[in-house]
PDB file of C-alpha atoms in Angstrom:
ATOM      1  CA  MET A1465      15.012 -18.216  29.381  1.00 79.00           C
ATOM      2  CA  ASN A1466      13.826 -20.780  26.835  1.00 84.00           C
ATOM      3  CA  PHE A1467      17.378 -20.616  24.689  1.00 88.00           C
ATOM      4  CA  GLU A1468      16.075 -23.169  22.331  1.00 90.00           C
ATOM      5  CA  ALA A1469      12.500 -21.878  21.362  1.00 89.00           C
ATOM      6  CA  VAL A1470      15.044 -18.141  20.544  1.00 92.00           C
ATOM      7  CA  LYS A1471      17.929 -20.208  18.680  1.00 92.00           C
ATOM      8  CA  SER A1472      14.704 -21.841  16.773  1.00 91.00           C
ATOM      9  CA  ILE A1473      12.932 -18.654  15.633  1.00 92.00           C
ATOM     10  CA  TYR A1474      16.579 -17.313  15.150  1.00 94.00           C
ATOM     11  CA  PHE A1475      17.768 -20.057  13.043  1.00 93.00           C
ATOM     12  CA  PHE A1476      14.532 -20.152  10.764  1.00 90.00           C
ATOM     13  CA  GLU A1477      14.310 -16.335   9.842  1.00 90.00           C
ATOM     14  CA  MET A1478      18.264 -16.653   9.415  1.00 91.00           C
ATOM     15  CA  ALA A1479      17.838 -19.773   6.838  1.00 88.00           C
ATOM     16  CA  ARG A1480      15.339 -17.710   4.451  1.00 80.00           C
ATOM     17  CA  THR A1481      18.277 -15.264   3.908  1.00 78.00           C
ATOM     18  CA  ARG A1482      20.116 -18.300   2.677  1.00 78.00           C
ATOM     19  CA  ARG A1483      17.279 -19.175   0.064  1.00 77.00           C
ATOM     20  CA  THR A1484      17.025 -15.556  -1.055  1.00 74.00           C
ATOM     21  CA  LEU A1485      20.826 -14.924  -1.272  1.00 71.00           C
ATOM     22  CA  LEU A1486      20.822 -12.982  -4.632  1.00 72.00           C
ATOM     23  CA  GLN A1487      17.804 -10.343  -3.177  1.00 71.00           C
ATOM     24  CA  SER A1488      19.299 -10.277   0.151  1.00 72.00           C
ATOM     25  CA  VAL A1489      23.268  -9.512  -0.681  1.00 75.00           C
ATOM     26  CA  VAL A1490      23.638  -9.158  -4.080  1.00 79.00           C
ATOM     27  CA  SER A1491      21.214  -6.715  -4.977  1.00 79.00           C
ATOM     28  CA  PRO A1492      22.414  -4.151  -2.106  1.00 76.00           C
ATOM     29  CA  VAL A1493      26.145  -4.334  -3.566  1.00 77.00           C
ATOM     30  CA  ILE A1494      24.814  -3.612  -6.995  1.00 84.00           C
ATOM     31  CA  SER A1495      22.713  -0.864  -5.456  1.00 80.00           C
ATOM     32  CA  THR A1496      25.663   0.682  -3.323  1.00 76.00           C
ATOM     33  CA  SER A1497      28.174   0.566  -6.468  1.00 78.00           C
ATOM     34  CA  LEU A1498      25.806   2.519  -8.447  1.00 83.00           C
ATOM     35  CA  TYR A1499      25.376   4.856  -5.794  1.00 80.00           C
ATOM     36  CA  PHE A1500      29.172   5.367  -5.712  1.00 76.00           C
ATOM     37  CA  ILE A1501      29.054   5.386  -9.536  1.00 76.00           C
ATOM     38  CA  VAL A1502      26.236   7.910 -10.377  1.00 78.00           C
ATOM     39  CA  PHE A1503      26.689  10.330  -7.163  1.00 74.00           C
ATOM     40  CA  GLY A1504      30.868  10.012  -7.518  1.00 67.00           C
ATOM     41  CA  ALA A1505      30.539  11.008 -11.087  1.00 65.00           C
ATOM     42  CA  ALA A1506      27.920  13.398 -11.288  1.00 71.00           C
ATOM     43  CA  ILE A1507      28.407  15.372  -8.065  1.00 72.00           C
ATOM     44  CA  GLY A1508      31.733  14.115  -7.070  1.00 63.00           C
ATOM     45  CA  GLU A1509      33.191  16.068  -9.569  1.00 65.00           C
ATOM     46  CA  ARG A1510      31.212  19.472  -8.543  1.00 71.00           C
ATOM     47  CA  ILE A1511      31.766  18.516  -4.627  1.00 74.00           C
ATOM     48  CA  GLN A1512      35.441  17.596  -4.258  1.00 74.00           C
ATOM     49  CA  GLN A1513      34.946  17.912  -0.434  1.00 81.00           C
ATOM     50  CA  ILE A1514      32.355  18.450   2.362  1.00 85.00           C
ATOM     51  CA  ASP A1515      33.597  19.551   5.957  1.00 84.00           C
ATOM     52  CA  GLY A1516      37.364  18.424   4.512  1.00 86.00           C
ATOM     53  CA  VAL A1517      35.974  15.170   3.859  1.00 88.00           C
ATOM     54  CA  SER A1518      35.840  14.170   0.234  1.00 86.00           C
ATOM     55  CA  TYR A1519      32.539  13.612  -1.058  1.00 86.00           C
ATOM     56  CA  GLY A1520      32.577  10.053  -1.910  1.00 83.00           C
ATOM     57  CA  ALA A1521      33.764   9.123   1.511  1.00 88.00           C
ATOM     58  CA  PHE A1522      31.125  11.670   3.325  1.00 90.00           C
ATOM     59  CA  ILE A1523      28.358   9.837   1.730  1.00 89.00           C
ATOM     60  CA  THR A1524      29.451   6.163   2.964  1.00 90.00           C
ATOM     61  CA  PRO A1525      27.669   6.524   6.591  1.00 93.00           C
ATOM     62  CA  GLY A1526      24.753   7.708   5.134  1.00 91.00           C
ATOM     63  CA  LEU A1527      24.622   4.847   2.296  1.00 89.00           C
ATOM     64  CA  MET A1528      25.099   2.633   5.269  1.00 91.00           C
ATOM     65  CA  MET A1529      22.144   3.823   7.361  1.00 92.00           C
ATOM     66  CA  LEU A1530      19.901   3.798   4.046  1.00 89.00           C
ATOM     67  CA  THR A1531      20.932   0.347   4.226  1.00 89.00           C
ATOM     68  CA  LEU A1532      20.522  -0.656   7.595  1.00 92.00           C
ATOM     69  CA  LEU A1533      17.064   0.991   8.072  1.00 92.00           C
ATOM     70  CA  THR A1534      15.616  -0.486   5.333  1.00 89.00           C
ATOM     71  CA  GLN A1535      16.983  -4.075   5.748  1.00 89.00           C
ATOM     72  CA  CYS A1536      16.198  -3.830   9.340  1.00 93.00           C
ATOM     73  CA  VAL A1537      12.735  -2.628   9.056  1.00 94.00           C
ATOM     74  CA  GLY A1538      11.560  -4.653   6.130  1.00 90.00           C
ATOM     75  CA  ASN A1539      13.069  -8.128   7.628  1.00 91.00           C
ATOM     76  CA  GLY A1540      11.883  -7.376  10.986  1.00 93.00           C
ATOM     77  CA  SER A1541       8.257  -6.786   9.943  1.00 94.00           C
ATOM     78  CA  PHE A1542       7.775  -9.554   7.253  1.00 92.00           C
ATOM     79  CA  GLY A1543       9.272 -12.025   9.931  1.00 91.00           C
ATOM     80  CA  ILE A1544       6.584 -11.451  11.906  1.00 93.00           C
ATOM     81  CA  TYR A1545       4.007 -11.046   9.435  1.00 93.00           C
ATOM     82  CA  PHE A1546       4.031 -14.027   7.245  1.00 90.00           C
ATOM     83  CA  PRO A1547       3.080 -16.496  10.573  1.00 90.00           C
ATOM     84  CA  LYS A1548       0.192 -14.125  10.839  1.00 88.00           C
ATOM     85  CA  PHE A1549      -0.698 -14.483   7.427  1.00 88.00           C
ATOM     86  CA  THR A1550      -0.357 -18.286   7.525  1.00 86.00           C
ATOM     87  CA  GLY A1551      -1.683 -18.569  10.727  1.00 83.00           C
ATOM     88  CA  THR A1552       1.416 -20.494  12.248  1.00 85.00           C
ATOM     89  CA  ILE A1553       1.452 -17.013  14.765  1.00 84.00           C
ATOM     90  CA  TYR A1554      -0.924 -19.332  17.134  1.00 84.00           C
ATOM     91  CA  GLU A1555       1.345 -21.921  17.445  1.00 86.00           C
ATOM     92  CA  VAL A1556       4.290 -19.319  18.729  1.00 85.00           C
ATOM     93  CA  LEU A1557       1.580 -17.903  20.768  1.00 81.00           C
ATOM     94  CA  SER A1558       0.272 -21.151  22.541  1.00 84.00           C
ATOM     95  CA  SER A1559       3.521 -22.786  22.942  1.00 85.00           C
ATOM     96  CA  PRO A1560       5.670 -21.976  26.173  1.00 86.00           C
ATOM     97  CA  ILE A1561       7.723 -19.235  24.796  1.00 87.00           C
ATOM     98  CA  SER A1562       7.842 -15.809  26.945  1.00 88.00           C
ATOM     99  CA  MET A1563       7.307 -12.424  24.872  1.00 87.00           C
ATOM    100  CA  ILE A1564      11.028 -11.503  25.500  1.00 90.00           C
ATOM    101  CA  GLU A1565      11.706 -14.980  23.442  1.00 93.00           C
ATOM    102  CA  ILE A1566       9.895 -14.415  20.826  1.00 92.00           C
ATOM    103  CA  VAL A1567      10.944 -11.029  20.042  1.00 94.00           C
ATOM    104  CA  LEU A1568      14.886 -12.393  20.407  1.00 94.00           C
ATOM    105  CA  GLY A1569      14.534 -14.765  17.827  1.00 94.00           C
ATOM    106  CA  TYR A1570      12.322 -12.599  15.581  1.00 95.00           C
ATOM    107  CA  VAL A1571      14.437  -9.304  16.270  1.00 96.00           C
ATOM    108  CA  GLY A1572      17.466 -10.920  16.388  1.00 96.00           C
ATOM    109  CA  ALA A1573      17.643 -12.563  13.040  1.00 95.00           C
ATOM    110  CA  ALA A1574      16.499  -9.031  11.765  1.00 94.00           C
ATOM    111  CA  ALA A1575      19.194  -7.112  12.941  1.00 96.00           C
ATOM    112  CA  THR A1576      21.959  -9.579  11.983  1.00 95.00           C
ATOM    113  CA  LYS A1577      20.928  -9.625   8.796  1.00 92.00           C
ATOM    114  CA  GLY A1578      21.096  -5.903   8.311  1.00 92.00           C
ATOM    115  CA  LEU A1579      24.478  -5.879  10.325  1.00 94.00           C
ATOM    116  CA  MET A1580      25.675  -8.096   7.916  1.00 92.00           C
ATOM    117  CA  ILE A1581      24.811  -6.184   4.561  1.00 90.00           C
ATOM    118  CA  GLY A1582      25.541  -3.276   6.418  1.00 91.00           C
ATOM    119  CA  THR A1583      29.386  -4.745   6.860  1.00 92.00           C
ATOM    120  CA  ILE A1584      28.939  -5.668   2.793  1.00 88.00           C
ATOM    121  CA  ILE A1585      28.338  -2.258   2.081  1.00 88.00           C
ATOM    122  CA  LEU A1586      31.403  -0.619   3.755  1.00 91.00           C
ATOM    123  CA  ALA A1587      33.091  -3.526   2.343  1.00 89.00           C
ATOM    124  CA  THR A1588      32.097  -2.346  -0.900  1.00 84.00           C
ATOM    125  CA  ALA A1589      32.204   1.374  -0.303  1.00 85.00           C
ATOM    126  CA  SER A1590      36.076   0.536   0.462  1.00 87.00           C
ATOM    127  CA  LEU A1591      36.794  -0.365  -3.157  1.00 84.00           C
ATOM    128  CA  PHE A1592      35.601   3.143  -4.097  1.00 82.00           C
ATOM    129  CA  VAL A1593      36.661   5.464  -1.351  1.00 84.00           C
ATOM    130  CA  ASP A1594      39.496   5.570   0.921  1.00 86.00           C
ATOM    131  CA  LEU A1595      37.895   5.450   4.534  1.00 87.00           C
ATOM    132  CA  SER A1596      39.212   5.622   8.010  1.00 89.00           C
ATOM    133  CA  ILE A1597      36.970   4.806  11.291  1.00 94.00           C
ATOM    134  CA  ALA A1598      37.796   8.074  14.167  1.00 94.00           C
ATOM    135  CA  HIS A1599      35.806   6.276  16.917  1.00 96.00           C
ATOM    136  CA  PRO A1600      35.700   2.190  16.031  1.00 95.00           C
ATOM    137  CA  PHE A1601      33.771   2.057  19.533  1.00 96.00           C
ATOM    138  CA  ALA A1602      31.192   4.777  18.731  1.00 96.00           C
ATOM    139  CA  MET A1603      30.910   3.466  15.033  1.00 96.00           C
ATOM    140  CA  LEU A1604      29.810  -0.178  16.513  1.00 97.00           C
ATOM    141  CA  PHE A1605      27.281   1.563  19.136  1.00 96.00           C
ATOM    142  CA  PHE A1606      25.387   3.549  16.581  1.00 96.00           C
ATOM    143  CA  PHE A1607      25.778   0.559  13.776  1.00 97.00           C
ATOM    144  CA  VAL A1608      24.312  -1.877  16.612  1.00 96.00           C
ATOM    145  CA  LEU A1609      22.034   0.332  18.474  1.00 96.00           C
ATOM    146  CA  THR A1610      19.829   1.379  14.822  1.00 96.00           C
ATOM    147  CA  ALA A1611      19.903  -2.200  13.624  1.00 96.00           C
ATOM    148  CA  ILE A1612      18.081  -3.959  16.758  1.00 96.00           C
ATOM    149  CA  THR A1613      16.141  -0.489  17.206  1.00 96.00           C
ATOM    150  CA  PHE A1614      14.797  -0.171  13.548  1.00 96.00           C
ATOM    151  CA  SER A1615      14.253  -4.234  13.471  1.00 96.00           C
ATOM    152  CA  LEU A1616      12.030  -3.694  16.807  1.00 96.00           C
ATOM    153  CA  PHE A1617      10.380  -1.088  14.907  1.00 96.00           C
ATOM    154  CA  GLY A1618       9.794  -2.882  11.807  1.00 95.00           C
ATOM    155  CA  PHE A1619       8.610  -6.113  13.842  1.00 96.00           C
ATOM    156  CA  ILE A1620       5.834  -3.565  15.207  1.00 95.00           C
ATOM    157  CA  ILE A1621       5.321  -2.455  11.544  1.00 95.00           C
ATOM    158  CA  GLY A1622       4.441  -5.996  10.828  1.00 93.00           C
ATOM    159  CA  ILE A1623       1.946  -7.082  14.080  1.00 93.00           C
ATOM    160  CA  TRP A1624       0.291  -3.551  13.334  1.00 94.00           C
ATOM    161  CA  ALA A1625       0.226  -4.701   9.446  1.00 92.00           C
ATOM    162  CA  LYS A1626      -3.332  -6.132   7.895  1.00 89.00           C
ATOM    163  CA  ASP A1627      -2.015  -6.860   4.281  1.00 89.00           C
ATOM    164  CA  PHE A1628       0.974  -6.851   2.271  1.00 89.00           C
ATOM    165  CA  GLU A1629       0.302  -2.827   1.218  1.00 89.00           C
ATOM    166  CA  GLN A1630       0.245  -1.700   4.803  1.00 89.00           C
ATOM    167  CA  LEU A1631       3.314  -4.105   5.669  1.00 90.00           C
ATOM    168  CA  ASN A1632       5.195  -1.861   2.731  1.00 89.00           C
ATOM    169  CA  LEU A1633       4.207   1.423   3.350  1.00 88.00           C
ATOM    170  CA  ILE A1634       6.662   2.695   5.955  1.00 87.00           C
ATOM    171  CA  PRO A1635       9.435   0.767   4.805  1.00 85.00           C
ATOM    172  CA  MET A1636       8.807   2.097   1.079  1.00 85.00           C
ATOM    173  CA  LEU A1637       7.377   5.409   1.374  1.00 87.00           C
ATOM    174  CA  VAL A1638       8.246   6.564   4.869  1.00 88.00           C
ATOM    175  CA  VAL A1639      12.172   5.258   5.554  1.00 88.00           C
ATOM    176  CA  PRO A1640      13.704   5.945   2.137  1.00 86.00           C
ATOM    177  CA  PRO A1641      12.638   9.643   2.316  1.00 88.00           C
ATOM    178  CA  LEU A1642      13.864  10.752   5.904  1.00 91.00           C
ATOM    179  CA  VAL A1643      17.169   8.859   5.008  1.00 89.00           C
ATOM    180  CA  PHE A1644      17.001  10.856   2.041  1.00 86.00           C
ATOM    181  CA  LEU A1645      16.294  14.289   3.682  1.00 88.00           C
ATOM    182  CA  GLY A1646      18.391  13.319   6.705  1.00 90.00           C
ATOM    183  CA  GLY A1647      21.741  14.323   5.491  1.00 89.00           C
ATOM    184  CA  SER A1648      22.835  11.288   3.383  1.00 88.00           C
ATOM    185  CA  PHE A1649      24.293  12.874   1.268  1.00 86.00           C
ATOM    186  CA  TYR A1650      24.766  16.330   1.982  1.00 88.00           C
ATOM    187  CA  SER A1651      25.184  18.181   5.060  1.00 90.00           C
ATOM    188  CA  ILE A1652      22.233  20.616   5.969  1.00 91.00           C
ATOM    189  CA  ASP A1653      24.809  23.454   6.350  1.00 89.00           C
ATOM    190  CA  MET A1654      24.416  23.457   2.659  1.00 88.00           C
ATOM    191  CA  LEU A1655      20.569  24.295   3.412  1.00 87.00           C
ATOM    192  CA  PRO A1656      18.792  27.655   3.837  1.00 90.00           C
ATOM    193  CA  PRO A1657      18.212  27.840   7.768  1.00 90.00           C
ATOM    194  CA  PHE A1658      14.798  27.560   7.316  1.00 90.00           C
ATOM    195  CA  TRP A1659      15.126  24.218   5.677  1.00 88.00           C
ATOM    196  CA  GLN A1660      17.937  23.554   8.433  1.00 90.00           C
ATOM    197  CA  ALA A1661      15.246  24.036  10.889  1.00 90.00           C
ATOM    198  CA  VAL A1662      13.075  21.909   9.906  1.00 89.00           C
ATOM    199  CA  SER A1663      16.051  19.244   9.063  1.00 90.00           C
ATOM    200  CA  HIS A1664      16.118  19.051  12.731  1.00 91.00           C
ATOM    201  CA  LEU A1665      12.857  17.450  12.746  1.00 91.00           C
ATOM    202  CA  ASN A1666      13.819  14.636  11.380  1.00 93.00           C
ATOM    203  CA  PRO A1667      14.873  11.706  13.656  1.00 91.00           C
ATOM    204  CA  VAL A1668      17.086   9.865  11.146  1.00 93.00           C
ATOM    205  CA  LEU A1669      19.136  12.869  10.824  1.00 94.00           C
ATOM    206  CA  TYR A1670      20.378  12.484  14.255  1.00 95.00           C
ATOM    207  CA  LEU A1671      21.173   8.650  13.457  1.00 93.00           C
ATOM    208  CA  ILE A1672      23.527   9.649  10.121  1.00 95.00           C
ATOM    209  CA  SER A1673      25.182  12.867  11.715  1.00 95.00           C
ATOM    210  CA  GLY A1674      26.048  10.762  14.590  1.00 95.00           C
ATOM    211  CA  PHE A1675      26.947   7.922  12.409  1.00 96.00           C
ATOM    212  CA  ARG A1676      29.111  10.239  10.221  1.00 95.00           C
ATOM    213  CA  TRP A1677      30.746  11.388  13.562  1.00 96.00           C
ATOM    214  CA  SER A1678      32.712   8.039  14.360  1.00 96.00           C
ATOM    215  CA  PHE A1679      33.874   7.551  11.093  1.00 96.00           C
ATOM    216  CA  PHE A1680      34.839  11.365  10.225  1.00 94.00           C
ATOM    217  CA  GLU A1681      34.341  13.731  13.409  1.00 94.00           C
ATOM    218  CA  VAL A1682      32.326  15.721  11.158  1.00 93.00           C
ATOM    219  CA  SER A1683      28.564  15.744  12.133  1.00 92.00           C
ATOM    220  CA  ASP A1684      25.389  17.920  11.715  1.00 92.00           C
ATOM    221  CA  VAL A1685      24.172  17.759  15.191  1.00 93.00           C
ATOM    222  CA  SER A1686      25.898  16.742  18.836  1.00 93.00           C
ATOM    223  CA  PRO A1687      26.706  13.085  18.909  1.00 95.00           C
ATOM    224  CA  LEU A1688      25.248  12.796  22.136  1.00 95.00           C
ATOM    225  CA  ALA A1689      21.914  14.421  20.802  1.00 95.00           C
ATOM    226  CA  SER A1690      22.446  11.394  18.059  1.00 95.00           C
ATOM    227  CA  ALA A1691      22.726   8.633  20.816  1.00 96.00           C
ATOM    228  CA  ALA A1692      19.483  10.390  22.879  1.00 96.00           C
ATOM    229  CA  ILE A1693      17.469  10.422  20.329  1.00 95.00           C
ATOM    230  CA  ILE A1694      18.174   6.377  19.210  1.00 95.00           C
ATOM    231  CA  LEU A1695      18.258   5.395  22.993  1.00 96.00           C
ATOM    232  CA  THR A1696      14.617   7.010  23.191  1.00 96.00           C
ATOM    233  CA  PHE A1697      13.186   5.502  20.276  1.00 95.00           C
ATOM    234  CA  LEU A1698      14.594   1.835  21.314  1.00 96.00           C
ATOM    235  CA  ALA A1699      12.825   2.892  24.690  1.00 96.00           C
ATOM    236  CA  LEU A1700       9.395   3.985  23.134  1.00 97.00           C
ATOM    237  CA  CYS A1701       9.307   0.654  20.640  1.00 95.00           C
ATOM    238  CA  LEU A1702      10.026  -1.798  23.803  1.00 95.00           C
ATOM    239  CA  SER A1703       7.501   0.190  25.312  1.00 95.00           C
ATOM    240  CA  VAL A1704       5.269  -0.443  22.591  1.00 95.00           C
ATOM    241  CA  LEU A1705       5.937  -4.104  22.489  1.00 93.00           C
ATOM    242  CA  THR A1706       5.162  -4.019  25.752  1.00 92.00           C
ATOM    243  CA  TRP A1707       1.362  -2.867  25.489  1.00 93.00           C
ATOM    244  CA  ILE A1708       1.110  -5.296  22.193  1.00 92.00           C
ATOM    245  CA  PHE A1709       2.214  -8.299  23.997  1.00 87.00           C
ATOM    246  CA  ARG A1710       0.062  -7.383  27.111  1.00 89.00           C
ATOM    247  CA  THR A1711      -3.148  -6.609  25.267  1.00 89.00           C
ATOM    248  CA  GLY A1712      -2.781  -9.315  21.972  1.00 84.00           C
ATOM    249  CA  TYR A1713      -3.276  -6.233  19.552  1.00 87.00           C
ATOM    250  CA  ARG A1714      -3.657  -7.556  15.884  1.00 81.00           C
ATOM    251  CA  LEU A1715      -2.302 -10.961  17.316  1.00 79.00           C
ATOM    252  CA  ARG A1716      -5.337 -12.645  19.174  1.00 68.00           C
ATOM    253  CA  SER A1717      -8.017 -11.336  16.558  1.00 59.00           C
TER     254      SER A1717
END
């Protein structure tokens, strides 16, 4: 294992966060504060509690997942797409670095950024509502595993994308709607039976539900089902990446 190569890629990507500190850190904090002000004031007065949890606290795991997924997918995709765009990816591919080392560097940096922003969102949320974490280890399991998995997913998108339009297609037009429709701001038990069944087809529902269970022991689906879904998606992403590096799909063309 070439740890120097992994470290070089990792710290190079992390340096981009320091250069865009306002966009990377301040923007999510302001967005989260606005969510609490708007939803807390407009909806919280009408929905005092959901499953015995105050509405403001109930939406906190959903807000964290919304930020975590968008940040990890966005950072993971841009991190590998930009070297493709500038042509420096060929220097990386021609250097004595293995596929695992490249993925560890880029995906590790993207996951770290997502975890940092998610932690900041949690700290921001604690200023507005009283939070307690019933299962800290389960919370860390879902938090870290989701960050790694969706950073891998973003890495795949960055390789697949031919231009900036494709690069932003899934992070902007697919991920946010799935999160919003995955029970971020409500329990699917509040929906009619037909829409409950439809919601169960949304994989993000399982991530949010498992993450929320770790906080309040309240969930729309079994935490074991949530863990199984995220592990399955992780395995799928790893399989796709293995195929990409074996074939050189959109890397050597």
